[in-house]
PDB file of C-alpha atoms in Angstrom:
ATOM      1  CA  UNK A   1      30.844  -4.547   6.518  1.00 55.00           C
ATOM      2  CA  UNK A   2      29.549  -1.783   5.756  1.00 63.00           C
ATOM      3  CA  UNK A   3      28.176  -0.788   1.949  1.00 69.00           C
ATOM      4  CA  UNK A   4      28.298   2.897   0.960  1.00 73.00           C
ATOM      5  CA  UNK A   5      26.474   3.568  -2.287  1.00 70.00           C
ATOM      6  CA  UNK A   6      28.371   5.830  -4.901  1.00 72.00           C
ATOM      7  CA  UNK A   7      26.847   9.149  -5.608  1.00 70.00           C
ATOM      8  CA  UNK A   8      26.246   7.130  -9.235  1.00 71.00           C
ATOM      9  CA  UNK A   9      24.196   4.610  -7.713  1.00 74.00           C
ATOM     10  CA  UNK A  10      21.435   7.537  -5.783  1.00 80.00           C
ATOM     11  CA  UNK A  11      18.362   8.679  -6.969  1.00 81.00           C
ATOM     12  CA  UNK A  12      18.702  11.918  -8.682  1.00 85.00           C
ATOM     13  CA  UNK A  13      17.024  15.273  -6.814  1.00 86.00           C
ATOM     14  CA  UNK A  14      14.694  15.403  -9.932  1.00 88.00           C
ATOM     15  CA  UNK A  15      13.954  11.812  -9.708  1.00 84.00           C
ATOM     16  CA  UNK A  16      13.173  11.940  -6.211  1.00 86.00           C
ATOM     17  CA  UNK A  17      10.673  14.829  -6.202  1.00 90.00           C
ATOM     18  CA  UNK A  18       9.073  12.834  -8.306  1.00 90.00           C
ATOM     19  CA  UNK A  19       8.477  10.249  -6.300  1.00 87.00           C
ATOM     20  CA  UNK A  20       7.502  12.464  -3.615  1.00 89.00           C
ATOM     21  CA  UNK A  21       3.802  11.996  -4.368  1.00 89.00           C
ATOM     22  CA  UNK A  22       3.497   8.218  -4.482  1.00 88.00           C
ATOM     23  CA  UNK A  23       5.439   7.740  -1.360  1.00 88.00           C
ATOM     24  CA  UNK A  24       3.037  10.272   0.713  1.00 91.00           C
ATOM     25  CA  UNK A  25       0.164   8.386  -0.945  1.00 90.00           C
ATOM     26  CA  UNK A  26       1.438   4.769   0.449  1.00 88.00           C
ATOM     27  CA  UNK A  27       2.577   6.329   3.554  1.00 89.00           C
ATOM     28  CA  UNK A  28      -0.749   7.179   4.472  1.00 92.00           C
ATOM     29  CA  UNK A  29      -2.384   4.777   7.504  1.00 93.00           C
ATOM     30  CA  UNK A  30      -3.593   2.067   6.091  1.00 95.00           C
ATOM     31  CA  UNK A  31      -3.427   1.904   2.587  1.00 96.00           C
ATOM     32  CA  UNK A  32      -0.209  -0.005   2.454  1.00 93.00           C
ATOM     33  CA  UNK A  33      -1.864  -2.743   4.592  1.00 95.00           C
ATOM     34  CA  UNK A  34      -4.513  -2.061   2.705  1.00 97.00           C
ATOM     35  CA  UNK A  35      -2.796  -3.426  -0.424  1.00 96.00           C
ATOM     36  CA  UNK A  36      -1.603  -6.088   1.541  1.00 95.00           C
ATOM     37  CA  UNK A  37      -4.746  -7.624   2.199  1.00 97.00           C
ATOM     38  CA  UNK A  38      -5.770  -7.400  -1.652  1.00 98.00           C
ATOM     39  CA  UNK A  39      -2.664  -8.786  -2.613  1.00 96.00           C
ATOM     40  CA  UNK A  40      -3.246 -11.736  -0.166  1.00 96.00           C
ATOM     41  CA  UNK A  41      -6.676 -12.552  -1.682  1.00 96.00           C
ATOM     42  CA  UNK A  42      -8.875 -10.400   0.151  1.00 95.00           C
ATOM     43  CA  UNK A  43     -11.590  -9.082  -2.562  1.00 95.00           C
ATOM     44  CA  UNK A  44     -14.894  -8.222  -0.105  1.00 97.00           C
ATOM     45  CA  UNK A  45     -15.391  -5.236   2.026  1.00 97.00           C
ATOM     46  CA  UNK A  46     -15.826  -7.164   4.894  1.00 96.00           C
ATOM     47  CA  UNK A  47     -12.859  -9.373   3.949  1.00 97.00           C
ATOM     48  CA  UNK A  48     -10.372  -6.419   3.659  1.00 98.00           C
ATOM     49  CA  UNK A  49     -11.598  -4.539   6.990  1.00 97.00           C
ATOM     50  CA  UNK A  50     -11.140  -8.330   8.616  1.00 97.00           C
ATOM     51  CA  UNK A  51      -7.908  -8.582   7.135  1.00 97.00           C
ATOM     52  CA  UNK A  52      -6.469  -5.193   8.706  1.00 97.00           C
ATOM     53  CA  UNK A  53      -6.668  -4.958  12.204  1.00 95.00           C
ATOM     54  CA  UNK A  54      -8.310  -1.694  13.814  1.00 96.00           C
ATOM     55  CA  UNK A  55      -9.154   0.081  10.560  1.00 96.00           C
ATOM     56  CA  UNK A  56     -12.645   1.032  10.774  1.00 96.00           C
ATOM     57  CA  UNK A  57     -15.357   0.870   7.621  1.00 97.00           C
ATOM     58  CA  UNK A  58     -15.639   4.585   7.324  1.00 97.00           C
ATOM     59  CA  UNK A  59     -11.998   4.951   6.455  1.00 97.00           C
ATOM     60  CA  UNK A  60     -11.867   2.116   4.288  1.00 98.00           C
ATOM     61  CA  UNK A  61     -14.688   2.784   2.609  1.00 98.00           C
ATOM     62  CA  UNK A  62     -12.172   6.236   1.739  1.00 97.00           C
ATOM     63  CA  UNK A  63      -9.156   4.471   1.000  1.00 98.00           C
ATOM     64  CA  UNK A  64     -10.582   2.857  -1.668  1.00 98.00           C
ATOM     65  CA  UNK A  65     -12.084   5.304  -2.997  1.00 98.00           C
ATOM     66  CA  UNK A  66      -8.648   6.989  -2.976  1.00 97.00           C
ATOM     67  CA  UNK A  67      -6.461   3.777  -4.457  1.00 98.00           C
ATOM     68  CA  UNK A  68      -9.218   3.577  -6.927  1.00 98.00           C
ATOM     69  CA  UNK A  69      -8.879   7.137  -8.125  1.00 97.00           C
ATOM     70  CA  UNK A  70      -5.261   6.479  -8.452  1.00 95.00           C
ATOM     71  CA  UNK A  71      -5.713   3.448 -10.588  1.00 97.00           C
ATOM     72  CA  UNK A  72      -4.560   0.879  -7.940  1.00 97.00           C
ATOM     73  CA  UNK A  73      -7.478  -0.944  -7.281  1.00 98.00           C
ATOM     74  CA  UNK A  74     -10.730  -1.678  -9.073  1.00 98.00           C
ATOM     75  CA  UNK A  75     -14.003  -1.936  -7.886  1.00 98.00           C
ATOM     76  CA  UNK A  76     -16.490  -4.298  -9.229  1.00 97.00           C
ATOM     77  CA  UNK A  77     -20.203  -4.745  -8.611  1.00 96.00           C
ATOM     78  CA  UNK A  78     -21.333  -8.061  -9.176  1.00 93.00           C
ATOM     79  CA  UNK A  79     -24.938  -8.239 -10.388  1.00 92.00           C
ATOM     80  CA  UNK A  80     -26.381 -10.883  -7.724  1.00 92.00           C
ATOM     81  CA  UNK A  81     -28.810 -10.318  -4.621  1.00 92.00           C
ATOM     82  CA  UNK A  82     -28.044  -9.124  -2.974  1.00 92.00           C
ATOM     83  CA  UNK A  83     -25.444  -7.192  -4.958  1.00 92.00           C
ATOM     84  CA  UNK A  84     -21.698  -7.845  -4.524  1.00 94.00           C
ATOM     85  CA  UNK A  85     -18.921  -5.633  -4.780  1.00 96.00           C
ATOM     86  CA  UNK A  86     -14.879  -7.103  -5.019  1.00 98.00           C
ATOM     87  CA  UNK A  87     -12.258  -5.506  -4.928  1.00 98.00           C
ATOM     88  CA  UNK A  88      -9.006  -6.285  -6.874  1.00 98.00           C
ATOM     89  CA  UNK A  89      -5.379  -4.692  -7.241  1.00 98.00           C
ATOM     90  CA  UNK A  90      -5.086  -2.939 -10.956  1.00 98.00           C
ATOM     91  CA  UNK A  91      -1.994  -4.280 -12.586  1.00 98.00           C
ATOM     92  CA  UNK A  92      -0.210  -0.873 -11.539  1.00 97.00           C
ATOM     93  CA  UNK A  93      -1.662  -1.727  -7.906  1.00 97.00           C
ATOM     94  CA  UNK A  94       0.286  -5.102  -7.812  1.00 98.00           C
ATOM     95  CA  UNK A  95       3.299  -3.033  -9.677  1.00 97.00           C
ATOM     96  CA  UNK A  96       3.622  -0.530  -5.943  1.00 96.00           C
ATOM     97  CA  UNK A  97       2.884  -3.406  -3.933  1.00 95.00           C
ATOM     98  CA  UNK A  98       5.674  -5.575  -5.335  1.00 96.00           C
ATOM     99  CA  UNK A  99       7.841  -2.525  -5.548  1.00 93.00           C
ATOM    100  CA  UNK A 100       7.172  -1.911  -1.373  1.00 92.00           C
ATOM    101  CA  UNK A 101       8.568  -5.995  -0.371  1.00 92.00           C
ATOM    102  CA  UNK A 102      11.732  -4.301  -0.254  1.00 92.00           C
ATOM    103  CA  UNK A 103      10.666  -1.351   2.180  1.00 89.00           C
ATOM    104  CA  UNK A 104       9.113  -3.861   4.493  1.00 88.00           C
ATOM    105  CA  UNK A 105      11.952  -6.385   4.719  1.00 92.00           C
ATOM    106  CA  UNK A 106      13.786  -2.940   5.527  1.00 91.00           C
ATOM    107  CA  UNK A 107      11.103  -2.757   8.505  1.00 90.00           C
ATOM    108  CA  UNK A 108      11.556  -5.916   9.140  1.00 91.00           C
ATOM    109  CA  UNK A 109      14.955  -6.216   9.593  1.00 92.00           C
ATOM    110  CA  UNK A 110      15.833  -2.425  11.114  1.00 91.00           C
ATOM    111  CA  UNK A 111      12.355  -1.126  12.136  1.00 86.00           C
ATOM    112  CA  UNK A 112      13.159  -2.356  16.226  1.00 74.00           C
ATOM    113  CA  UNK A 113      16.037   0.774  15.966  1.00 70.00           C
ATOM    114  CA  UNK A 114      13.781   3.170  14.254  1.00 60.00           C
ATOM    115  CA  UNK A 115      10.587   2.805  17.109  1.00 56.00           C
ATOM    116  CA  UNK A 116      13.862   4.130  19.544  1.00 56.00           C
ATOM    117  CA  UNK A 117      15.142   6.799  17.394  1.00 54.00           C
ATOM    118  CA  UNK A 118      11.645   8.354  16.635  1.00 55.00           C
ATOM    119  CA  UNK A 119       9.331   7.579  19.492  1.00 51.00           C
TER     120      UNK A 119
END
């Protein structure tokens, strides 16, 4: 059966451009997995480029400078030797991340058709 929302039930044009923004951010390669990792426990540089298969340290080393800026992620140095830095999801971070589950049990469940209708 098929459920057909109700024009009551969609996202408003207003609404939507608003969103625009935020969804080109986490649509970007790799920041979504990214998040992932973080949100799985990954808090070291080396643990989060370990974590994401084929994402090389130059461009992680700019998505997190770019999640940070947004207030998704904080960096922390820790005052050792030799020095550590960790990495954590801001409490708006873990906010997107638990508001994307939904879009990836979408992929999960329809992204096989989509790889046919777009590649």
């Amino acid at each position: 059966m098929t459920r057909t929302l109700a024009p009551r039930d969609l996202i408003d044009d207003a609404t939507c451009r608003e969103a625009t923004p935020i969804l080109e951010f986490v649509g970007r390669r790799w920041t979504g997995a990214i998040m992932l990792a973080l949100g799985r426990g990954a808090t070291r540089f080396g643990e989060i480029e370990a974590a994401v298969d084929g994402l090389s340290a130059r461009l992680l080393t700019a998505r997190l400078r770019e999640l940070e800026a947004h207030d998704l992620v904080e960096r922390e140095v820790v005052p050792s030797t030799p020095v550590q830095v960790r990495y954590r999801l801001t409490p708006r971070g873990r906010d997107l991340l638990a508001a994307l589950q939904p879009l990836m049990a979408y992929q999960l469940r329809w992204g096989h058709q989509e790889s046919r209708t777009t590649g």
